[in-house]
PDB file of C-alpha atoms in Angstrom:
ATOM      1  CA  MET A  28     103.354 -91.650  56.471  1.00  0.00           C
ATOM      2  CA  ARG A  29     106.855 -93.605  56.123  1.00  0.00           C
ATOM      3  CA  VAL A  30     107.610 -95.718  59.943  1.00  0.00           C
ATOM      4  CA  LEU A  31     111.023 -97.369  60.905  1.00  0.00           C
ATOM      5  CA  LEU A  32     110.561-100.098  62.561  1.00  0.00           C
ATOM      6  CA  VAL A  33     113.104-101.485  64.906  1.00  0.00           C
ATOM      7  CA  GLU A  34     112.108-104.937  66.261  1.00  0.00           C
ATOM      8  CA  ASP A  35     114.420-108.047  66.377  1.00  0.00           C
ATOM      9  CA  GLU A  36     111.309-110.237  67.427  1.00  0.00           C
ATOM     10  CA  LYS A  37     109.945-110.989  63.752  1.00  0.00           C
ATOM     11  CA  HIS A  38     106.444-112.379  64.529  1.00  0.00           C
ATOM     12  CA  LEU A  39     105.746-109.371  66.441  1.00  0.00           C
ATOM     13  CA  ALA A  40     107.746-106.862  63.831  1.00  0.00           C
ATOM     14  CA  ASP A  41     105.390-108.244  61.269  1.00  0.00           C
ATOM     15  CA  ALA A  42     102.327-108.069  62.927  1.00  0.00           C
ATOM     16  CA  VAL A  43     102.999-104.520  63.783  1.00  0.00           C
ATOM     17  CA  ALA A  44     104.312-103.606  59.681  1.00  0.00           C
ATOM     18  CA  SER A  45     100.947-105.302  58.359  1.00  0.00           C
ATOM     19  CA  GLY A  46      98.888-103.481  61.424  1.00  0.00           C
ATOM     20  CA  LEU A  47     100.551-100.285  60.343  1.00  0.00           C
ATOM     21  CA  GLY A  48     100.274-100.934  56.347  1.00  0.00           C
ATOM     22  CA  ARG A  49      96.225-101.374  56.587  1.00  0.00           C
ATOM     23  CA  GLU A  50      96.712 -98.469  58.520  1.00  0.00           C
ATOM     24  CA  GLY A  51      97.686 -96.423  55.644  1.00  0.00           C
ATOM     25  CA  PHE A  52     101.717 -96.152  56.423  1.00  0.00           C
ATOM     26  CA  VAL A  53     104.304 -97.220  54.417  1.00  0.00           C
ATOM     27  CA  VAL A  54     106.629 -99.712  56.638  1.00  0.00           C
ATOM     28  CA  ASP A  55     110.440-100.092  56.612  1.00  0.00           C
ATOM     29  CA  VAL A  56     111.654-102.871  58.903  1.00  0.00           C
ATOM     30  CA  ALA A  57     114.745-103.491  60.457  1.00  0.00           C
ATOM     31  CA  GLY A  58     115.606-106.547  62.922  1.00  0.00           C
ATOM     32  CA  ASP A  59     118.798-105.543  64.678  1.00  0.00           C
ATOM     33  CA  GLY A  60     120.265-102.018  66.141  1.00  0.00           C
ATOM     34  CA  ILE A  61     123.042-101.552  63.031  1.00  0.00           C
ATOM     35  CA  THR A  62     120.357-101.931  60.374  1.00  0.00           C
ATOM     36  CA  GLY A  63     118.390 -99.783  61.772  1.00  0.00           C
ATOM     37  CA  GLN A  64     120.355 -96.824  62.505  1.00  0.00           C
ATOM     38  CA  TRP A  65     121.983 -96.882  59.147  1.00  0.00           C
ATOM     39  CA  LEU A  66     118.252 -96.993  57.717  1.00  0.00           C
ATOM     40  CA  GLY A  67     117.638 -94.123  59.899  1.00  0.00           C
ATOM     41  CA  THR A  68     120.683 -92.182  58.814  1.00  0.00           C
ATOM     42  CA  GLN A  69     119.909 -93.025  55.035  1.00  0.00           C
ATOM     43  CA  ASN A  70     115.760 -92.148  54.255  1.00  0.00           C
ATOM     44  CA  PRO A  71     113.448 -89.778  55.601  1.00  0.00           C
ATOM     45  CA  TYR A  72     111.156 -91.152  58.177  1.00  0.00           C
ATOM     46  CA  ASP A  73     108.309 -89.345  59.492  1.00  0.00           C
ATOM     47  CA  VAL A  74     108.432 -91.638  62.621  1.00  0.00           C
ATOM     48  CA  ILE A  75     110.545 -93.815  63.931  1.00  0.00           C
ATOM     49  CA  VAL A  76     109.813 -96.862  66.191  1.00  0.00           C
ATOM     50  CA  LEU A  77     112.544 -98.543  68.522  1.00  0.00           C
ATOM     51  CA  ASP A  78     112.820-101.298  70.708  1.00  0.00           C
ATOM     52  CA  ILE A  79     115.353-101.031  73.416  1.00  0.00           C
ATOM     53  CA  MET A  80     116.428-104.717  73.385  1.00  0.00           C
ATOM     54  CA  LEU A  81     118.099-104.738  70.119  1.00  0.00           C
ATOM     55  CA  PRO A  82     120.896-107.261  69.093  1.00  0.00           C
ATOM     56  CA  GLY A  83     123.946-105.658  67.603  1.00  0.00           C
ATOM     57  CA  ARG A  84     123.709-102.590  69.330  1.00  0.00           C
ATOM     58  CA  ASN A  85     120.667-101.553  72.074  1.00  0.00           C
ATOM     59  CA  GLY A  86     118.228 -99.441  71.478  1.00  0.00           C
ATOM     60  CA  TYR A  87     119.648 -96.705  73.524  1.00  0.00           C
ATOM     61  CA  ASP A  88     122.566 -96.686  71.276  1.00  0.00           C
ATOM     62  CA  VAL A  89     120.935 -96.581  68.035  1.00  0.00           C
ATOM     63  CA  LEU A  90     118.772 -93.374  69.620  1.00  0.00           C
ATOM     64  CA  ALA A  91     122.296 -91.752  70.786  1.00  0.00           C
ATOM     65  CA  GLY A  92     123.873 -92.693  67.052  1.00  0.00           C
ATOM     66  CA  LEU A  93     120.589 -90.606  65.145  1.00  0.00           C
ATOM     67  CA  ARG A  94     120.464 -87.946  67.244  1.00  0.00           C
ATOM     68  CA  ARG A  95     124.262 -87.674  66.736  1.00  0.00           C
ATOM     69  CA  ASP A  96     124.247 -87.705  62.860  1.00  0.00           C
ATOM     70  CA  GLY A  97     121.875 -85.266  63.212  1.00  0.00           C
ATOM     71  CA  VAL A  98     118.673 -87.390  62.381  1.00  0.00           C
ATOM     72  CA  TRP A  99     115.786 -85.747  64.355  1.00  0.00           C
ATOM     73  CA  ALA A 100     112.903 -87.689  63.323  1.00  0.00           C
ATOM     74  CA  PRO A 101     110.423 -88.269  66.408  1.00  0.00           C
ATOM     75  CA  VAL A 102     111.404 -91.501  68.215  1.00  0.00           C
ATOM     76  CA  LEU A 103     108.789 -93.802  70.020  1.00  0.00           C
ATOM     77  CA  MET A 104     110.436 -96.626  72.094  1.00  0.00           C
ATOM     78  CA  LEU A 105     109.363 -99.847  72.344  1.00  0.00           C
ATOM     79  CA  THR A 106     110.012-101.661  75.208  1.00  0.00           C
ATOM     80  CA  ALA A 107     109.655-104.969  77.296  1.00  0.00           C
ATOM     81  CA  LYS A 108     111.302-103.301  79.783  1.00  0.00           C
ATOM     82  CA  ASP A 109     109.209-100.973  82.416  1.00  0.00           C
ATOM     83  CA  GLY A 110     110.441 -98.636  85.235  1.00  0.00           C
ATOM     84  CA  ASP A 111     111.333 -94.784  85.357  1.00  0.00           C
ATOM     85  CA  LEU A 112     114.571 -94.936  85.261  1.00  0.00           C
ATOM     86  CA  ASP A 113     114.812 -96.777  81.454  1.00  0.00           C
ATOM     87  CA  GLN A 114     112.254 -93.737  80.287  1.00  0.00           C
ATOM     88  CA  VAL A 115     114.581 -91.260  81.854  1.00  0.00           C
ATOM     89  CA  ASP A 116     117.156 -93.117  79.784  1.00  0.00           C
ATOM     90  CA  ALA A 117     115.449 -92.634  76.682  1.00  0.00           C
ATOM     91  CA  PHE A 118     114.013 -89.227  76.953  1.00  0.00           C
ATOM     92  CA  ASP A 119     117.661 -88.213  78.293  1.00  0.00           C
ATOM     93  CA  LEU A 120     118.776 -89.484  74.644  1.00  0.00           C
ATOM     94  CA  GLY A 121     116.265 -87.719  72.746  1.00  0.00           C
ATOM     95  CA  ALA A 122     113.390 -90.150  72.633  1.00  0.00           C
ATOM     96  CA  ASP A 123     109.693 -88.584  72.087  1.00  0.00           C
ATOM     97  CA  ASP A 124     107.714 -91.224  73.397  1.00  0.00           C
ATOM     98  CA  TYR A 125     107.547 -94.559  75.266  1.00  0.00           C
ATOM     99  CA  LEU A 126     105.430 -98.070  74.765  1.00  0.00           C
ATOM    100  CA  THR A 127     105.990-101.000  76.699  1.00  0.00           C
ATOM    101  CA  LYS A 128     105.208-104.232  75.757  1.00  0.00           C
ATOM    102  CA  PRO A 129     102.457-105.834  75.223  1.00  0.00           C
ATOM    103  CA  PHE A 130     100.696-102.646  73.943  1.00  0.00           C
ATOM    104  CA  SER A 131      97.322-102.123  72.709  1.00  0.00           C
ATOM    105  CA  PHE A 132      98.044-101.589  69.043  1.00  0.00           C
ATOM    106  CA  PRO A 133      95.288 -99.298  67.983  1.00  0.00           C
ATOM    107  CA  VAL A 134      97.153 -97.057  70.844  1.00  0.00           C
ATOM    108  CA  LEU A 135     100.184 -97.264  69.313  1.00  0.00           C
ATOM    109  CA  VAL A 136      98.621 -96.367  65.904  1.00  0.00           C
ATOM    110  CA  ALA A 137      97.457 -92.830  67.980  1.00  0.00           C
ATOM    111  CA  ARG A 138     100.896 -92.029  69.104  1.00  0.00           C
ATOM    112  CA  LEU A 139     102.303 -92.786  65.522  1.00  0.00           C
ATOM    113  CA  ARG A 140     100.082 -90.514  64.173  1.00  0.00           C
ATOM    114  CA  ALA A 141     100.426 -87.894  66.801  1.00  0.00           C
ATOM    115  CA  LEU A 142     104.237 -87.867  66.683  1.00  0.00           C
ATOM    116  CA  ALA A 143     103.910 -87.219  62.765  1.00  0.00           C
ATOM    117  CA  ARG A 144     101.625 -84.348  63.442  1.00  0.00           C
ATOM    118  CA  ARG A 145     104.073 -82.883  65.813  1.00  0.00           C
ATOM    119  CA  GLY A 146     106.812 -83.396  63.672  1.00  0.00           C
ATOM    120  CA  ALA A 147     110.843 -83.066  64.246  1.00  0.00           C
ATOM    121  CA  PRO A 148     111.481 -81.396  67.456  1.00  0.00           C
ATOM    122  CA  GLU A 149     113.166 -78.592  67.732  1.00  0.00           C
ATOM    123  CA  ARG A 150     117.320 -79.747  68.783  1.00  0.00           C
ATOM    124  CA  PRO A 151     117.229 -80.241  72.601  1.00  0.00           C
ATOM    125  CA  THR A 152     119.300 -77.599  74.635  1.00  0.00           C
ATOM    126  CA  VAL A 153     122.871 -78.144  75.036  1.00  0.00           C
ATOM    127  CA  LEU A 154     124.103 -77.040  78.530  1.00  0.00           C
ATOM    128  CA  ASP A 155     127.221 -75.147  78.919  1.00  0.00           C
ATOM    129  CA  VAL A 156     128.547 -75.834  82.523  1.00  0.00           C
ATOM    130  CA  GLY A 157     131.906 -75.711  84.175  1.00  0.00           C
ATOM    131  CA  GLY A 158     133.877 -75.157  80.764  1.00  0.00           C
ATOM    132  CA  LEU A 159     132.217 -77.872  79.295  1.00  0.00           C
ATOM    133  CA  THR A 160     129.042 -78.215  76.697  1.00  0.00           C
ATOM    134  CA  ILE A 161     127.136 -81.266  77.435  1.00  0.00           C
ATOM    135  CA  ASP A 162     124.219 -82.223  74.901  1.00  0.00           C
ATOM    136  CA  PRO A 163     122.283 -84.752  76.698  1.00  0.00           C
ATOM    137  CA  ALA A 164     120.070 -85.863  73.160  1.00  0.00           C
ATOM    138  CA  ARG A 165     123.586 -86.467  70.946  1.00  0.00           C
ATOM    139  CA  HIS A 166     125.244 -87.640  74.076  1.00  0.00           C
ATOM    140  CA  VAL A 167     128.276 -85.592  73.304  1.00  0.00           C
ATOM    141  CA  VAL A 168     130.992 -83.307  75.726  1.00  0.00           C
ATOM    142  CA  MET A 169     132.934 -80.896  74.479  1.00  0.00           C
ATOM    143  CA  ARG A 170     135.673 -78.577  76.138  1.00  0.00           C
ATOM    144  CA  GLY A 171     135.979 -76.374  73.831  1.00  0.00           C
ATOM    145  CA  ASP A 172     137.171 -77.671  70.298  1.00  0.00           C
ATOM    146  CA  VAL A 173     137.467 -81.115  71.944  1.00  0.00           C
ATOM    147  CA  GLU A 174     135.349 -83.974  71.907  1.00  0.00           C
ATOM    148  CA  ILE A 175     135.288 -85.936  75.693  1.00  0.00           C
ATOM    149  CA  SER A 176     134.373 -89.932  75.514  1.00  0.00           C
ATOM    150  CA  LEU A 177     132.285 -90.895  78.025  1.00  0.00           C
ATOM    151  CA  THR A 178     130.824 -94.001  79.131  1.00  0.00           C
ATOM    152  CA  ALA A 179     126.996 -94.109  79.831  1.00  0.00           C
ATOM    153  CA  LYS A 180     127.762 -94.054  83.440  1.00  0.00           C
ATOM    154  CA  GLU A 181     129.910 -91.375  83.343  1.00  0.00           C
ATOM    155  CA  PHE A 182     127.704 -89.261  80.920  1.00  0.00           C
ATOM    156  CA  ALA A 183     124.798 -89.671  83.442  1.00  0.00           C
ATOM    157  CA  LEU A 184     126.722 -88.846  86.745  1.00  0.00           C
ATOM    158  CA  LEU A 185     128.392 -85.972  84.246  1.00  0.00           C
ATOM    159  CA  LEU A 186     124.437 -84.742  83.142  1.00  0.00           C
ATOM    160  CA  TYR A 187     122.898 -85.341  86.688  1.00  0.00           C
ATOM    161  CA  LEU A 188     125.516 -82.789  88.571  1.00  0.00           C
ATOM    162  CA  ALA A 189     125.040 -79.842  85.461  1.00  0.00           C
ATOM    163  CA  ARG A 190     121.357 -80.062  85.798  1.00  0.00           C
ATOM    164  CA  ARG A 191     122.217 -78.835  89.059  1.00  0.00           C
ATOM    165  CA  GLY A 192     123.216 -75.758  88.617  1.00  0.00           C
ATOM    166  CA  GLY A 193     126.328 -75.850  90.810  1.00  0.00           C
ATOM    167  CA  GLU A 194     124.055 -77.168  93.505  1.00  0.00           C
ATOM    168  CA  PRO A 195     126.456 -80.103  95.287  1.00  0.00           C
ATOM    169  CA  ALA A 196     124.800 -83.473  95.192  1.00  0.00           C
ATOM    170  CA  SER A 197     125.457 -86.184  98.295  1.00  0.00           C
ATOM    171  CA  LYS A 198     126.443 -89.215  97.857  1.00  0.00           C
ATOM    172  CA  PRO A 199     123.230 -91.118  98.384  1.00  0.00           C
ATOM    173  CA  GLU A 200     121.305 -88.275  95.518  1.00  0.00           C
ATOM    174  CA  ILE A 201     123.376 -89.130  93.297  1.00  0.00           C
ATOM    175  CA  LEU A 202     123.364 -92.949  93.993  1.00  0.00           C
ATOM    176  CA  ASP A 203     118.997 -92.465  93.613  1.00  0.00           C
ATOM    177  CA  ASN A 204     119.467 -90.442  89.929  1.00  0.00           C
ATOM    178  CA  VAL A 205     122.251 -91.983  87.918  1.00  0.00           C
ATOM    179  CA  TRP A 206     122.328 -95.868  89.823  1.00  0.00           C
ATOM    180  CA  GLY A 207     118.858 -95.868  90.802  1.00  0.00           C
ATOM    181  CA  ALA A 208     117.154 -96.273  94.092  1.00  0.00           C
ATOM    182  CA  ASP A 209     117.226-100.165  93.786  1.00  0.00           C
ATOM    183  CA  PHE A 210     121.213 -99.911  93.381  1.00  0.00           C
ATOM    184  CA  GLU A 211     122.497-102.162  96.672  1.00  0.00           C
ATOM    185  CA  GLY A 212     126.313-101.962  95.784  1.00  0.00           C
ATOM    186  CA  ASN A 213     128.797 -99.577  98.312  1.00  0.00           C
ATOM    187  CA  ASP A 214     128.531 -95.719  97.598  1.00  0.00           C
ATOM    188  CA  ASN A 215     132.081 -95.820  96.870  1.00  0.00           C
ATOM    189  CA  VAL A 216     130.792 -96.334  93.058  1.00  0.00           C
ATOM    190  CA  VAL A 217     130.208 -92.678  93.512  1.00  0.00           C
ATOM    191  CA  GLU A 218     133.757 -91.979  94.549  1.00  0.00           C
ATOM    192  CA  VAL A 219     135.383 -94.070  91.720  1.00  0.00           C
ATOM    193  CA  TYR A 220     133.334 -92.523  88.839  1.00  0.00           C
ATOM    194  CA  VAL A 221     134.126 -89.123  90.191  1.00  0.00           C
ATOM    195  CA  GLY A 222     137.732 -89.733  89.840  1.00  0.00           C
ATOM    196  CA  TYR A 223     137.040 -91.197  86.804  1.00  0.00           C
ATOM    197  CA  LEU A 224     134.976 -88.214  85.425  1.00  0.00           C
ATOM    198  CA  ARG A 225     138.230 -85.772  86.590  1.00  0.00           C
ATOM    199  CA  ARG A 226     140.567 -88.155  84.586  1.00  0.00           C
ATOM    200  CA  LYS A 227     138.840 -87.258  81.412  1.00  0.00           C
ATOM    201  CA  ILE A 228     136.753 -83.518  81.439  1.00  0.00           C
ATOM    202  CA  ASP A 229     139.852 -81.707  84.021  1.00  0.00           C
ATOM    203  CA  ALA A 230     142.747 -83.384  83.759  1.00  0.00           C
ATOM    204  CA  PRO A 231     144.060 -83.177  80.119  1.00  0.00           C
ATOM    205  CA  PHE A 232     142.826 -79.501  80.103  1.00  0.00           C
ATOM    206  CA  GLY A 233     144.833 -78.662  83.530  1.00  0.00           C
ATOM    207  CA  THR A 234     140.912 -77.253  84.932  1.00  0.00           C
ATOM    208  CA  ALA A 235     139.074 -78.179  88.054  1.00  0.00           C
ATOM    209  CA  SER A 236     135.315 -78.018  87.219  1.00  0.00           C
ATOM    210  CA  LEU A 237     134.199 -80.989  89.315  1.00  0.00           C
ATOM    211  CA  GLU A 238     134.672 -79.628  92.629  1.00  0.00           C
ATOM    212  CA  THR A 239     134.030 -81.525  96.242  1.00  0.00           C
ATOM    213  CA  VAL A 240     132.161 -79.711  99.081  1.00  0.00           C
ATOM    214  CA  ARG A 241     133.488 -81.343 101.955  1.00  0.00           C
ATOM    215  CA  GLY A 242     129.925 -82.857 103.995  1.00  0.00           C
ATOM    216  CA  HIS A 243     127.785 -81.924 101.077  1.00  0.00           C
ATOM    217  CA  GLY A 244     128.813 -83.870  98.165  1.00  0.00           C
ATOM    218  CA  TYR A 245     130.250 -82.964  94.473  1.00  0.00           C
ATOM    219  CA  ARG A 246     129.597 -80.288  92.469  1.00  0.00           C
ATOM    220  CA  LEU A 247     130.469 -78.716  88.635  1.00  0.00           C
ATOM    221  CA  VAL A 248     131.587 -75.389  88.653  1.00  0.00           C
ATOM    222  CA  GLU A 249     133.019 -72.912  86.266  1.00  0.00           C
ATOM    223  CA  ALA A 250     136.440 -74.783  85.348  1.00  0.00           C
ATOM    224  CA  ALA A 251     139.628 -73.321  87.616  1.00  0.00           C
ATOM    225  CA  GLU A 252     142.679 -73.072  85.852  1.00  0.00           C
TER     226      GLU A 252
END
């Protein structure tokens, strides 16, 4: 079984690669995100172990890039960060499992074997909402044949609204689900990002799919010309 390990802590990477080798894995190691993404697109791997905090390109960007390039090998995110939002970000981008440092090596091996047995997943469901096509795993948004470039936060806001099925979302709900319950900034940030989205997904196309519902918040509806 061939594994790609993308980890910048050399001592940890060497230890994990050595241990996996003794377990019968063939391991390629990349010490930064750019190299990791390149290796992931050039070689067929049964499983990819991907750290989030990487030099050159972080793990989220690497994962999004791999999925965008059609690499569907199972990915286990390996990180020192811990929290529900980190896991949500990883899974929304197309990760298959998540392990927090410090971790048990036997647990890592068991999870890698389970992922390898499962094989490459089916391509994640693409959402068609408001005249937009939204691919959560590839982080791609299309209106017709035009790809729309969004920042990570803009994409997260759009995806949250898309998944509500046309139900309005209030500012507090958006803040909790997009910025996190610990966000301490001004709730006007929601209005700012709604404005950013409208300028990208609606204004250039003469549509109005991101709607303000007075007293209730915002919702994504079928685009109105």
